[in-house]
Amino acid sequence: MIENRPWLNVITHAGLLLGVFFLCFPVWMALVASTHGPEALSRSPIPLWFGDRGWENYSQLLAGGLPEAGGVPVGMMMLNSLIMALLIAVGKIAVSIIAAYAIVYFRFPFRMGFFWMIFITLMLPVEVRILPTYDVIVRLDMLNSYTGLSLPLVASATATFLFRQFFLTIPDELVEAARIDRAGPMRFFMDILVPLSRTNIAALFIILFIFGWNQYLWPLLVTTEERYYTIVMGIQRMTNSGEALPVWHYIMGTAVLAMIPPVLVVLSMQKLFVKGLVEQEK
Amino acid sequence: MAGLSLRGVKKVYPGGVTAIHGADIEVADGEFVVLVGPSGCGKSTLLRMVAGLEEITGGEILIGGDVVNRKEPGERDIAMVFQNYALYPHMTVRENMSYGLRNMRTPKAEIEARIAEAAKILQLGDYLDRKPRQLSGGQRQRVAMGRALVREPKAFLLDEPLSNLDAKLRGHMRAELKELHQRLRATFIYVTHDQVEAMSLADRIVVMNAGRIEQIGAPREIYDRPATRFVAEFIGAPPMNFLPGALIGAAAPHVGVRPEALTVGGAGEVRLDGVVKLVEDLGADRFAHVAVKGAEAPVIARVAAHARHAPGEAVALTAERASLHAFDAEGRRAA
């Protein structure tokens, strides 16, 4: 900014701080609540600083099953969520990059027709096609399996479109140079296209991992056995305690634990993510 | 290394547009042939057909005596240098140069040796582990050349390789290319729209216009005896002057005369009277634009560097009859 008015700076900073506060306060509350006993959270005023039961609560969550969550250990639910999120993210990227490769680089009948068909599925997320999809999964005998959890979510029009747009920016001469260098379609894909898409893949991976991790409705439908429960389902089940008092200290503890893997993914791939969004390697 | 023949090569696009109307070119082993013409004349298409990047509608292309019409670009044993270099951005210079050889399963030691050799010739030794984006335009151009060099192909195909460089570097790289050709004695086919590049590099020039070959010949031959009016106008800067034949008492309908063949004053057999409109001073040369009565465009003449001609001055331009080029009504050279 060119203007230099001290009071403007003060207002700007106050505004920004307020935003930070709004974003961070719920996370702070979850952290604080997970370190208290159950009764502290049902009384007013709610504590705003850490209690003394943090260690106890977290070891209970991680080690033993909680009756309130159907007796499933949190660690197992996290593992299920991790497997599902990874399968969805990796599957989506693999399928869409191959689909985009076919659409951009190969001439086959109804090429554009297929492209628009893929594009139209943007309007059909799981929530819309939930009954037919469920029917298919039942007939394929995929209830209560990791395949059933992830497969229906793997097709991705958004990712296909993104890769297509990226491939269209790759100069034709690069393809021609590769042809002269005796790179066949497979080699061109593996040696040139995939490495060039690296930053795009990283950016997509973050988005899709979090998308997969946050899945709620679909896992709720296809899993009936407790050993396939995901963490998001687990949190929801804990809050549905019926007559009994909700175990807020455990719920908040689970929520904090559930936040860790997505945060780790974002932190570890942040650099590539930003690069993928802003920089085009030509 | 090998020679190359194009026999009646045609290109018709699916829409029905004919890009090449049957081209016949014989390229000898080790020859440097330049395809030159205005943009859209089909020269790049012709080169891409030789490379195998463009399908051949009719005729035959032979590389080293084998018909290659149906062969993939990678199987033709040619190397190509593209206008924008087309280096693989994620690979180092070394990887860029070795990629084709690795695909051909060349032994590692052999690849290393060839890269070392090419790096020495092109002075790329210090840059082998850099990525293309860390290089300047001239260095990228050299890497593209190096990538072609290590292949040791039967023919080098170059598609306007210098047109992305600034004028000074272009002159420098042009000299380097010429030197490289003399050193390798390899077959080069070079496409450009720049007639200076064509004149200075070529053993033989192929002048193309609108999908047809206008003339094939040594640079001097093309310059001294242009076969058509198009060639006469395209090669040479400033271009040849054209006058109606009747103006100087010639039988042919069009007569051309190069600016350097005209002298102000002098005792030439042909004489043109006119008025100086402007004088262009290019340092080494000085050109006068003279309005001559009966000529469509101002006649350009090279004048002596010490001569001072002011606009508005009446001058007499003279030329020897032997230096005139006569063309018939269709634009073909008359005798």
JSON list of N, CA and C in Angstrom, two decimals, chain A residues 65-89:
[
{"chain": "A", "resi": 65, "resn": "GLY", "atom": "N", "xyz": [-11.00, -49.41, 23.59]},
{"chain": "A", "resi": 65, "resn": "GLY", "atom": "CA", "xyz": [-12.21, -49.05, 22.88]},
{"chain": "A", "resi": 65, "resn": "GLY", "atom": "C", "xyz": [-13.12, -48.26, 23.80]},
{"chain": "A", "resi": 66, "resn": "LEU", "atom": "N", "xyz": [-13.85, -47.33, 23.26]},
{"chain": "A", "resi": 66, "resn": "LEU", "atom": "CA", "xyz": [-14.79, -46.58, 24.05]},
{"chain": "A", "resi": 66, "resn": "LEU", "atom": "C", "xyz": [-16.18, -47.17, 23.85]},
{"chain": "A", "resi": 67, "resn": "PRO", "atom": "N", "xyz": [-16.85, -47.45, 24.91]},
{"chain": "A", "resi": 67, "resn": "PRO", "atom": "CA", "xyz": [-18.20, -47.98, 24.74]},
{"chain": "A", "resi": 67, "resn": "PRO", "atom": "C", "xyz": [-19.09, -47.00, 23.98]},
{"chain": "A", "resi": 68, "resn": "GLU", "atom": "N", "xyz": [-18.80, -45.70, 24.18]},
{"chain": "A", "resi": 68, "resn": "GLU", "atom": "CA", "xyz": [-19.66, -44.69, 23.54]},
{"chain": "A", "resi": 68, "resn": "GLU", "atom": "C", "xyz": [-19.52, -44.70, 22.02]},
{"chain": "A", "resi": 69, "resn": "ALA", "atom": "N", "xyz": [-18.38, -45.17, 21.51]},
{"chain": "A", "resi": 69, "resn": "ALA", "atom": "CA", "xyz": [-18.18, -45.20, 20.05]},
{"chain": "A", "resi": 69, "resn": "ALA", "atom": "C", "xyz": [-18.36, -46.61, 19.52]},
{"chain": "A", "resi": 70, "resn": "GLY", "atom": "N", "xyz": [-19.11, -47.39, 20.18]},
{"chain": "A", "resi": 70, "resn": "GLY", "atom": "CA", "xyz": [-19.32, -48.76, 19.73]},
{"chain": "A", "resi": 70, "resn": "GLY", "atom": "C", "xyz": [-18.14, -49.65, 20.07]},
{"chain": "A", "resi": 71, "resn": "GLY", "atom": "N", "xyz": [-17.31, -49.21, 20.98]},
{"chain": "A", "resi": 71, "resn": "GLY", "atom": "CA", "xyz": [-16.19, -50.03, 21.44]},
{"chain": "A", "resi": 71, "resn": "GLY", "atom": "C", "xyz": [-15.06, -50.13, 20.44]},
{"chain": "A", "resi": 72, "resn": "VAL", "atom": "N", "xyz": [-15.07, -49.29, 19.40]},
{"chain": "A", "resi": 72, "resn": "VAL", "atom": "CA", "xyz": [-13.99, -49.36, 18.41]},
{"chain": "A", "resi": 72, "resn": "VAL", "atom": "C", "xyz": [-12.86, -48.44, 18.84]},
{"chain": "A", "resi": 73, "resn": "PRO", "atom": "N", "xyz": [-11.61, -48.94, 18.90]},
{"chain": "A", "resi": 73, "resn": "PRO", "atom": "CA", "xyz": [-10.51, -48.04, 19.26]},
{"chain": "A", "resi": 73, "resn": "PRO", "atom": "C", "xyz": [-10.33, -46.95, 18.21]},
{"chain": "A", "resi": 74, "resn": "VAL", "atom": "N", "xyz": [-10.00, -45.75, 18.68]},
{"chain": "A", "resi": 74, "resn": "VAL", "atom": "CA", "xyz": [-9.82, -44.62, 17.77]},
{"chain": "A", "resi": 74, "resn": "VAL", "atom": "C", "xyz": [-8.72, -44.89, 16.75]},
{"chain": "A", "resi": 75, "resn": "GLY", "atom": "N", "xyz": [-7.64, -45.53, 17.22]},
{"chain": "A", "resi": 75, "resn": "GLY", "atom": "CA", "xyz": [-6.52, -45.83, 16.32]},
{"chain": "A", "resi": 75, "resn": "GLY", "atom": "C", "xyz": [-6.98, -46.61, 15.10]},
{"chain": "A", "resi": 76, "resn": "MET", "atom": "N", "xyz": [-7.86, -47.58, 15.31]},
{"chain": "A", "resi": 76, "resn": "MET", "atom": "CA", "xyz": [-8.33, -48.40, 14.20]},
{"chain": "A", "resi": 76, "resn": "MET", "atom": "C", "xyz": [-9.17, -47.58, 13.23]},
{"chain": "A", "resi": 77, "resn": "MET", "atom": "N", "xyz": [-10.03, -46.72, 13.79]},
{"chain": "A", "resi": 77, "resn": "MET", "atom": "CA", "xyz": [-10.86, -45.87, 12.92]},
{"chain": "A", "resi": 77, "resn": "MET", "atom": "C", "xyz": [-9.98, -44.95, 12.10]},
{"chain": "A", "resi": 78, "resn": "MET", "atom": "N", "xyz": [-8.91, -44.44, 12.73]},
{"chain": "A", "resi": 78, "resn": "MET", "atom": "CA", "xyz": [-8.00, -43.56, 11.99]},
{"chain": "A", "resi": 78, "resn": "MET", "atom": "C", "xyz": [-7.32, -44.31, 10.87]},
{"chain": "A", "resi": 79, "resn": "LEU", "atom": "N", "xyz": [-6.95, -45.54, 11.15]},
{"chain": "A", "resi": 79, "resn": "LEU", "atom": "CA", "xyz": [-6.30, -46.36, 10.12]},
{"chain": "A", "resi": 79, "resn": "LEU", "atom": "C", "xyz": [-7.27, -46.58, 8.95]},
{"chain": "A", "resi": 80, "resn": "ASN", "atom": "N", "xyz": [-8.52, -46.88, 9.27]},
{"chain": "A", "resi": 80, "resn": "ASN", "atom": "CA", "xyz": [-9.53, -47.07, 8.22]},
{"chain": "A", "resi": 80, "resn": "ASN", "atom": "C", "xyz": [-9.67, -45.81, 7.38]},
{"chain": "A", "resi": 81, "resn": "SER", "atom": "N", "xyz": [-9.76, -44.67, 8.06]},
{"chain": "A", "resi": 81, "resn": "SER", "atom": "CA", "xyz": [-9.90, -43.40, 7.34]},
{"chain": "A", "resi": 81, "resn": "SER", "atom": "C", "xyz": [-8.69, -43.16, 6.45]},
{"chain": "A", "resi": 82, "resn": "LEU", "atom": "N", "xyz": [-7.51, -43.46, 6.99]},
{"chain": "A", "resi": 82, "resn": "LEU", "atom": "CA", "xyz": [-6.29, -43.23, 6.23]},
{"chain": "A", "resi": 82, "resn": "LEU", "atom": "C", "xyz": [-6.28, -44.09, 4.97]},
{"chain": "A", "resi": 83, "resn": "ILE", "atom": "N", "xyz": [-6.63, -45.38, 5.13]},
{"chain": "A", "resi": 83, "resn": "ILE", "atom": "CA", "xyz": [-6.65, -46.27, 3.97]},
{"chain": "A", "resi": 83, "resn": "ILE", "atom": "C", "xyz": [-7.65, -45.76, 2.94]},
{"chain": "A", "resi": 84, "resn": "MET", "atom": "N", "xyz": [-8.83, -45.38, 3.41]},
{"chain": "A", "resi": 84, "resn": "MET", "atom": "CA", "xyz": [-9.87, -44.91, 2.49]},
{"chain": "A", "resi": 84, "resn": "MET", "atom": "C", "xyz": [-9.42, -43.64, 1.78]},
{"chain": "A", "resi": 85, "resn": "ALA", "atom": "N", "xyz": [-8.89, -42.67, 2.54]},
{"chain": "A", "resi": 85, "resn": "ALA", "atom": "CA", "xyz": [-8.49, -41.39, 1.94]},
{"chain": "A", "resi": 85, "resn": "ALA", "atom": "C", "xyz": [-7.37, -41.60, 0.94]},
{"chain": "A", "resi": 86, "resn": "LEU", "atom": "N", "xyz": [-6.41, -42.47, 1.28]},
{"chain": "A", "resi": 86, "resn": "LEU", "atom": "CA", "xyz": [-5.30, -42.71, 0.35]},
{"chain": "A", "resi": 86, "resn": "LEU", "atom": "C", "xyz": [-5.79, -43.39, -0.91]},
{"chain": "A", "resi": 87, "resn": "LEU", "atom": "N", "xyz": [-6.66, -44.40, -0.75]},
{"chain": "A", "resi": 87, "resn": "LEU", "atom": "CA", "xyz": [-7.19, -45.10, -1.93]},
{"chain": "A", "resi": 87, "resn": "LEU", "atom": "C", "xyz": [-7.94, -44.12, -2.83]},
{"chain": "A", "resi": 88, "resn": "ILE", "atom": "N", "xyz": [-8.74, -43.26, -2.22]},
{"chain": "A", "resi": 88, "resn": "ILE", "atom": "CA", "xyz": [-9.52, -42.31, -3.03]},
{"chain": "A", "resi": 88, "resn": "ILE", "atom": "C", "xyz": [-8.59, -41.33, -3.74]},
{"chain": "A", "resi": 89, "resn": "ALA", "atom": "N", "xyz": [-7.64, -40.76, -2.98]},
{"chain": "A", "resi": 89, "resn": "ALA", "atom": "CA", "xyz": [-6.77, -39.74, -3.58]},
{"chain": "A", "resi": 89, "resn": "ALA", "atom": "C", "xyz": [-5.90, -40.35, -4.69]}
]
